[in-house]
Coordinates of C-alpha atoms in Angstrom, one line a residue:
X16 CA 0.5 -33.0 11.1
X17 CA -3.5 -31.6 11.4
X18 CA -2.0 -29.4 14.3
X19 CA 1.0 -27.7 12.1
X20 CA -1.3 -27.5 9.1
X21 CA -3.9 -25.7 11.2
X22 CA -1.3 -23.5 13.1
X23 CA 0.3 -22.5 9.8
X24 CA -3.0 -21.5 8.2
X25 CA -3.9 -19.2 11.1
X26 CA -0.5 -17.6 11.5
X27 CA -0.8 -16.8 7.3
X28 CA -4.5 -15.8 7.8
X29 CA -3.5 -13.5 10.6
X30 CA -0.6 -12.1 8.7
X31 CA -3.2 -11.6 5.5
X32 CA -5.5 -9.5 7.6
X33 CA -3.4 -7.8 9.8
X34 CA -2.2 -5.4 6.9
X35 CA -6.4 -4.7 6.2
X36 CA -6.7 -1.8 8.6
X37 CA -4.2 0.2 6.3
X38 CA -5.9 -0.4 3.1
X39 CA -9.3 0.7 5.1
X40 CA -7.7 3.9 6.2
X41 CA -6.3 4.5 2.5
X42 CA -9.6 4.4 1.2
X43 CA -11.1 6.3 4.0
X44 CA -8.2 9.2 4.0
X45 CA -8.5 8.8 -0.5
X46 CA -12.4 7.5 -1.0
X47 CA -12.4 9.0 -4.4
X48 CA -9.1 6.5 -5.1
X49 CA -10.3 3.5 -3.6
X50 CA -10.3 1.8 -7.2
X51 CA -6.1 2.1 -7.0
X52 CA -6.7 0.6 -3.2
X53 CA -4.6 -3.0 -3.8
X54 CA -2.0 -4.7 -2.2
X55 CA 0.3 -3.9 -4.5
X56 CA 0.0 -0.4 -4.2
X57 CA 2.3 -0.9 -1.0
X58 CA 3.3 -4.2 -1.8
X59 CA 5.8 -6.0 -4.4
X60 CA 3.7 -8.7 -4.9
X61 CA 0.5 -9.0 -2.1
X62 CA 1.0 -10.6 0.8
X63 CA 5.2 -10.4 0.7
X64 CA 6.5 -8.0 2.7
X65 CA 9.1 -6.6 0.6
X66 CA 7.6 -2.7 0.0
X67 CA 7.0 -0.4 -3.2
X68 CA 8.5 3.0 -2.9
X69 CA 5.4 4.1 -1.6
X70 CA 4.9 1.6 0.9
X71 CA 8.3 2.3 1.7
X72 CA 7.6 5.9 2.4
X73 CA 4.6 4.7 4.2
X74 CA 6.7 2.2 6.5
X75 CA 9.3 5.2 7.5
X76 CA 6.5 7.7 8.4
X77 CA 5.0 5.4 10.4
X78 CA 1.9 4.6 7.7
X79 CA 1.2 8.7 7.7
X80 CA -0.7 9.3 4.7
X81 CA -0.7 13.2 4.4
X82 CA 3.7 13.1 5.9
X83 CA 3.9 11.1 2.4
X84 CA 2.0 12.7 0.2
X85 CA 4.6 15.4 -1.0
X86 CA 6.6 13.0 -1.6
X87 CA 7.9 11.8 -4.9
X88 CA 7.8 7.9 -4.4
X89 CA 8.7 6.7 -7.5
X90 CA 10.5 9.7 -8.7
X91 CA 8.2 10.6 -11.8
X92 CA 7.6 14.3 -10.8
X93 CA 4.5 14.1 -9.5
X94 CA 3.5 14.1 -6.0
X95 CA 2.1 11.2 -4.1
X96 CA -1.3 13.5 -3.9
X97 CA -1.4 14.5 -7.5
X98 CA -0.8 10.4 -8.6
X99 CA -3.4 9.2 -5.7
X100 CA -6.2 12.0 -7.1
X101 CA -5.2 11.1 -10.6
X102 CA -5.8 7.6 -9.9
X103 CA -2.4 6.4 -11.3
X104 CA 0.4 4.3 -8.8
X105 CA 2.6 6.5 -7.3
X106 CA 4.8 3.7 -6.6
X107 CA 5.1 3.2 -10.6
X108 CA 7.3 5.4 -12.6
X109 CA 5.4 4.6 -15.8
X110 CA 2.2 5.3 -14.2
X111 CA 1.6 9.2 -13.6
X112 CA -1.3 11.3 -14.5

């Protein structure tokens, strides 16, 4: 029982931080934006691996920030850029600048 308790919490601690290097290079790419730097940015809900629009658009561009920022993610009429720089979610249609 210890063993598959112990196996299970490394296998969802590893899952947990292997996401960490995108959200670094988000706020390193965006460091004026790194207050809108969450999970759920890219995430449903944290940790879940069903995507946002914009983590969606990530995903398919193969987590290429500037290939996604001319995109409309959640079809609001404002760029990716222009929501990120704004500070609003570009993955949220009621969110825009």
């Amino acid at each position: 029982m210890k063993t598959a308790i112990v196996f299970l919490s490394v296998l969802f601690a590893t899952s947990a931080f292997a996401k960490m290097p995108y959200m670094q290079a988000f706020k390193k790419a965006y460091p004026e934006a790194s207050s809108i730097a969450k999970c759920t940015l890219c995430h449903v809900t944290p940790g879940y691996t069903v995507r946002t629009a914009y983590g969606h658009d990530l995903e398919v561009n193969a987590i290429n920030f500037q290939a996604v920022e001319a995109l409309d993610s959640d079809a609001d009429g404002f760029t990716n850029l222009d929501e990120i720089k704004k500070l609003t979610d570009p993955s949220n249609v009621e969110s825009h600048p």
